[in-house]
Coordinates of C-alpha atoms in Angstrom, one line a residue:
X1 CA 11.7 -2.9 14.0
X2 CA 12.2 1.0 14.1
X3 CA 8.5 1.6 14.4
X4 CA 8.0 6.1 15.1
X5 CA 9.7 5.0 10.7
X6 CA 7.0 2.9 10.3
X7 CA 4.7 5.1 11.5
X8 CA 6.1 8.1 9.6
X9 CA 5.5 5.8 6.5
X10 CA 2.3 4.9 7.1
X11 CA 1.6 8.4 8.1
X12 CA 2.8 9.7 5.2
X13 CA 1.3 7.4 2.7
X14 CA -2.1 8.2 3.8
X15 CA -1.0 11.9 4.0
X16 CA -0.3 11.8 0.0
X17 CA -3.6 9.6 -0.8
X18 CA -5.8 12.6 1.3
X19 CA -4.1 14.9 -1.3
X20 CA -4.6 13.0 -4.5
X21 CA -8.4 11.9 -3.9
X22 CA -9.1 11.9 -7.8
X23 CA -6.4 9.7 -8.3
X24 CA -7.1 7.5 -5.8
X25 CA -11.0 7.3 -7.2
X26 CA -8.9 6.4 -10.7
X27 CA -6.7 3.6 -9.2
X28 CA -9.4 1.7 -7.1
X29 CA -11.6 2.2 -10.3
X30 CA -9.4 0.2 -12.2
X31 CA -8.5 -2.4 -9.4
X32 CA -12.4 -2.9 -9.5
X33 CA -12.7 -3.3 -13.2
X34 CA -9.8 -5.4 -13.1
X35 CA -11.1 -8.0 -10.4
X36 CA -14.6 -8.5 -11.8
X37 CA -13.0 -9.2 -15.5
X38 CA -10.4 -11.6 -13.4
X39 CA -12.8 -13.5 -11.6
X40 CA -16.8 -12.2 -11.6
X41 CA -18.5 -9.4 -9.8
X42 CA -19.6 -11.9 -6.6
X43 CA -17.6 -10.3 -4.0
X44 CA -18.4 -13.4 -2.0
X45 CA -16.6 -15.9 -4.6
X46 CA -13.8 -13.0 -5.7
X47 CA -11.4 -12.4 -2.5
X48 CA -9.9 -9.7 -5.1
X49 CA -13.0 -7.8 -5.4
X50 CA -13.8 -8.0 -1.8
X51 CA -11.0 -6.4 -0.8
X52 CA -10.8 -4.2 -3.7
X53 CA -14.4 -2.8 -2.4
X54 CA -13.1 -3.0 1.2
X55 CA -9.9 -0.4 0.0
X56 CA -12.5 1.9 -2.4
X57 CA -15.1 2.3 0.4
X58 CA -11.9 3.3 2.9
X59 CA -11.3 5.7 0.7
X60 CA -15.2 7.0 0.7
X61 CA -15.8 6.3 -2.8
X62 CA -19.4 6.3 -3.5
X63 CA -21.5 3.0 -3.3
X64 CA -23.1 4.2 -7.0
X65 CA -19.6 4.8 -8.1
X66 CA -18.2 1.3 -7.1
X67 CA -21.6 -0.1 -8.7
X68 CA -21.3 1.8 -11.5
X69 CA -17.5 0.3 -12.5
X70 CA -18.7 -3.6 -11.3
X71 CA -21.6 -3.2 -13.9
X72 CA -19.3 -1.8 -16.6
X73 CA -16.5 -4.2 -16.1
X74 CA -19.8 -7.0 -16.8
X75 CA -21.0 -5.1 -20.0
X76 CA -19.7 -6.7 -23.7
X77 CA -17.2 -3.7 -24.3
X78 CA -13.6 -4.9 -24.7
X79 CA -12.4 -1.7 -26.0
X80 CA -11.2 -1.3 -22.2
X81 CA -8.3 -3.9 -21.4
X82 CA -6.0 -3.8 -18.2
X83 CA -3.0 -5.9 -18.2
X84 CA -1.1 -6.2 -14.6
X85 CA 2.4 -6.0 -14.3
X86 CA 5.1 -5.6 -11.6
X87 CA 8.5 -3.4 -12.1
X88 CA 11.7 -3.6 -10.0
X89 CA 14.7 -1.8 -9.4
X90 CA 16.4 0.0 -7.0
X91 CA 15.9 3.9 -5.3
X92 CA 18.8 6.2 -4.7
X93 CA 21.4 5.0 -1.8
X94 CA 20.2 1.1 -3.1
X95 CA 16.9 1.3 -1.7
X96 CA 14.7 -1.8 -2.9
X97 CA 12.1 -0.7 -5.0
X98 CA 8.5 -2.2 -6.4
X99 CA 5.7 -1.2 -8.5
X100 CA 2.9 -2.6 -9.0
X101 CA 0.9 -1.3 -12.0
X102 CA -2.5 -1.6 -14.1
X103 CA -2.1 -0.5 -17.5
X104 CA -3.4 -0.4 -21.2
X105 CA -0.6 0.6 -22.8
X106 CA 2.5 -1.0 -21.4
X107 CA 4.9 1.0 -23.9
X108 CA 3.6 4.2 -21.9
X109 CA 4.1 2.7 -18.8
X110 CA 7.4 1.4 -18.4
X111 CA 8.7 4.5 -20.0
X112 CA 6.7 6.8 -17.6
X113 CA 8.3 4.3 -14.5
X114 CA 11.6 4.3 -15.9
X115 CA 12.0 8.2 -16.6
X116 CA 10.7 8.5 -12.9
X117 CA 13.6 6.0 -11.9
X118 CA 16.4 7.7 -13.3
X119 CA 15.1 11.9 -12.7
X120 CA 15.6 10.6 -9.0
X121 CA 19.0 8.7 -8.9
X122 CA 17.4 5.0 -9.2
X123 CA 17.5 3.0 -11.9
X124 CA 14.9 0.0 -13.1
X125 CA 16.1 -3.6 -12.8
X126 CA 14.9 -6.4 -14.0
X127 CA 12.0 -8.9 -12.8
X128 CA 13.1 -10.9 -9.7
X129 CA 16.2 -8.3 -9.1
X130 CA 14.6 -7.1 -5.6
X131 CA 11.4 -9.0 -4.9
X132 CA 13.1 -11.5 -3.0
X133 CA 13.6 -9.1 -0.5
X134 CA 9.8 -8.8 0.3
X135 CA 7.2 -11.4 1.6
X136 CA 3.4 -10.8 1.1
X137 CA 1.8 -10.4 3.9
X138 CA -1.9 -9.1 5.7
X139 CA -0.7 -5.9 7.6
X140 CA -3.5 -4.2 9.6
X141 CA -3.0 -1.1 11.7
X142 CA -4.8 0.6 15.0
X143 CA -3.9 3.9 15.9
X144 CA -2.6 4.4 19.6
X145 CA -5.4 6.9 20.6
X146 CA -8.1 4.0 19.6
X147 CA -7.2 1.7 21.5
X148 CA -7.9 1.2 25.7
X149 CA -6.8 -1.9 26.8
X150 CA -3.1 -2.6 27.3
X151 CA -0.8 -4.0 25.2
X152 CA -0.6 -7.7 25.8
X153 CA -4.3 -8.3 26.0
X154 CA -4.1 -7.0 22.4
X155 CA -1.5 -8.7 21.4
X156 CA -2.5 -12.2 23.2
X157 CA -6.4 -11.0 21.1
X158 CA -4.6 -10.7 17.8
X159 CA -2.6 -14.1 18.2
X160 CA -5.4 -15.7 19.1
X161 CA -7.4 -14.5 16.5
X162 CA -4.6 -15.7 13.6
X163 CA -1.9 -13.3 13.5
X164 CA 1.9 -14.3 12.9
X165 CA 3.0 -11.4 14.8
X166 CA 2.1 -8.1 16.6
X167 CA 4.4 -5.1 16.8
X168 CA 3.5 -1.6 18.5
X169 CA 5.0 1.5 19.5
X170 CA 3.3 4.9 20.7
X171 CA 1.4 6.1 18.2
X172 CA -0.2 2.5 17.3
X173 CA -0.5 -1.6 16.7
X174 CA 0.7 -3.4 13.8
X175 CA -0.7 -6.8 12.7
X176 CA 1.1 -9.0 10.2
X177 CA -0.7 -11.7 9.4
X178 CA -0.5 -14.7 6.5
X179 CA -2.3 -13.5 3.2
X180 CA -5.0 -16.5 3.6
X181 CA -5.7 -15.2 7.4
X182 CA -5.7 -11.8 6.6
X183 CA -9.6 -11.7 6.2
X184 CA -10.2 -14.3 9.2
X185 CA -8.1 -11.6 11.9
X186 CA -9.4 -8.7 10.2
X187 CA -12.9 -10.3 10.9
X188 CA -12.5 -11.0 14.8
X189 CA -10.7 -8.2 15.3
X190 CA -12.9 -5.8 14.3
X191 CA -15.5 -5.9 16.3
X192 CA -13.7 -4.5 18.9
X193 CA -10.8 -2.4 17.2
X194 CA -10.9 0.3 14.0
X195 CA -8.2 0.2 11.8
X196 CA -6.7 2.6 10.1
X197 CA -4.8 0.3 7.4
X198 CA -6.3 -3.2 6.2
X199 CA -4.3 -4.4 3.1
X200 CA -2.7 -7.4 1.9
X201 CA 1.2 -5.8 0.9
X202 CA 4.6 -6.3 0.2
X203 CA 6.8 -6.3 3.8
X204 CA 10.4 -6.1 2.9
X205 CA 12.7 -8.4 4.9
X206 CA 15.3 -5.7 5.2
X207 CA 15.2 -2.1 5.8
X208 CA 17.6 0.9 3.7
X209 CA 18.5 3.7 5.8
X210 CA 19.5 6.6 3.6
X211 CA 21.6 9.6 4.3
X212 CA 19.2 12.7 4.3
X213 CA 20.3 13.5 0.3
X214 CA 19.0 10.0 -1.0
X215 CA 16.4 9.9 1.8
X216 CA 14.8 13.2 -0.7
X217 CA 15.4 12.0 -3.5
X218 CA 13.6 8.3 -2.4
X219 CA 10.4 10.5 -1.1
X220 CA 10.5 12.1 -5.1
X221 CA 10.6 9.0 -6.5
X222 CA 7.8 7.9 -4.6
X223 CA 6.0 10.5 -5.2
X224 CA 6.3 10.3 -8.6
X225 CA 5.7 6.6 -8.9
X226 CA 2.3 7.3 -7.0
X227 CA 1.7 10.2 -9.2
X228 CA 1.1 7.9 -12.0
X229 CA -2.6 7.1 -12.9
X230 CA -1.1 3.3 -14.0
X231 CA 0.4 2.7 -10.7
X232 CA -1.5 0.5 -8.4
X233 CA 1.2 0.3 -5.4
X234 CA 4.3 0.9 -4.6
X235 CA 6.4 -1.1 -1.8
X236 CA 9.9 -0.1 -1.0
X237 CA 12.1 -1.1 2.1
X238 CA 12.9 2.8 2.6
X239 CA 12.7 3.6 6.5
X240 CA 13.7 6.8 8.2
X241 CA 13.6 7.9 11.4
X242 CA 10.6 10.5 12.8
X243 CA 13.2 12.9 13.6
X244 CA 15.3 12.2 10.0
X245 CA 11.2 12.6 8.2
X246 CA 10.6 15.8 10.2
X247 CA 13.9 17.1 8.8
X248 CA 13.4 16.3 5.8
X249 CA 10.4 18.2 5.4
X250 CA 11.3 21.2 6.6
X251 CA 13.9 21.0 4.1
X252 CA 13.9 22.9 1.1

């Protein structure tokens, strides 16, 4: 596993939230909405909410804000109706491509994702065409400069605490973890470690190296995707090297 790229992603990912924070409050708005009208506004009982809370305060949303949405998801008003959906297809060069949206008008939706597919040399597929190339997974992150101890008594503390696997390189730790355990690691583990990433994602079996003219036109798309105020997530098994990312943005 190539992991400077899988820092670069991570890297940049958080990079592009920092820079969209109003969009960010929108999307974890909605995830929170969508949660309580799934399954109830007891964090305790709703593993979706929980972590849905867990990602919004991460993101320093406001406690009153997070509140706020929890008691209007409870009111009687159904004029407000979220309906989840995936979409699949495949990025310039091939790459594998998933999005993950929450939506109230799914005619708007699909059209906005598509439109964004084909301005950057992908095209939408149908359902099942790449998921098969992901597996869900906990994935939890701490950066290099926050950890002191070395790198098996980490490892031997993640393992022991639930994890499937440990990965690190030199700027950090990566956790994978079953989706049940993911809570149980996170739990143990941090009360000695901060992460910097706590999620329950997509982890794609396979990885799509692109030549540095699909590799821009991937990072558009992307963008694009996570532009869109329906868009909940997107997972892609894109992965480019730090030097190939630091080329690329120097770019024009």
């Amino acid at each position: 596993m190539a992991g400077h790229s899988k820092w670069n992603n991570i890297k940049r990912r958080k990079e592009a939230q920092d820079s969209k924070r109003a969009k960010i409050f929108t999307k974890m708005s909605k995830e929170i909405f969508a949660a309580v009208r799934e399954a109830g506004d007891d964090p305790d009982q709703n593993l979706r909410l929980r972590m849905a809370i867990t990602k919004a305060r991460a993101a320093n949303i406001p406690n009153e804000n997070i509140t706020r949405t929890i008691k209007k998801a409870n009111g009687q008003d159904q004029s407000v109706q979220y309906e989840e959906m995936t979409y699949e297809g495949y990025g310039p060069g091939g790459a594998a491509v998933m999005v993950k949206a929450l939506t109230d008008n799914k005619n708007r939706t699909v059209a906005d994702i598509r439109a964004a597919f084909n301005k950057n040399g992908g095209n939408l597929g149908e359902n099942g065409c790449v998921s098969f190339l992901f597996n869900k997974e906990g994935f939890l992150v701490v950066d290099r400069e926050d950890i002191e101890t070395d790198e098996d008594t980490f490892m031997l503390e993640a393992v022991d605490a639930g994890a499937n696997d440990v990965d690190y390189d030199n700027h950090g730790f990566y956790i994978y973890t079953a989706p049940g355990d993911f809570e149980a690691v996170k739990g143990a583990m941090e009360r000695t470690y901060h992460f910097s990433t706590a999620e329950v994602t997509m982890i794609p079996e396979t990885k799509a190296h692109l030549e540095d003219e699909h590799a821009r036109k991937m990072l558009r798309l992307i963008d694009t995707l996570e532009d869109n105020d329906d868009v909940q997530s997107v997972y892609h098994n894109f992965e480019a090297e730090e030097e190939q990312m630091e080329r690329l943005e120097v770019s024009p």
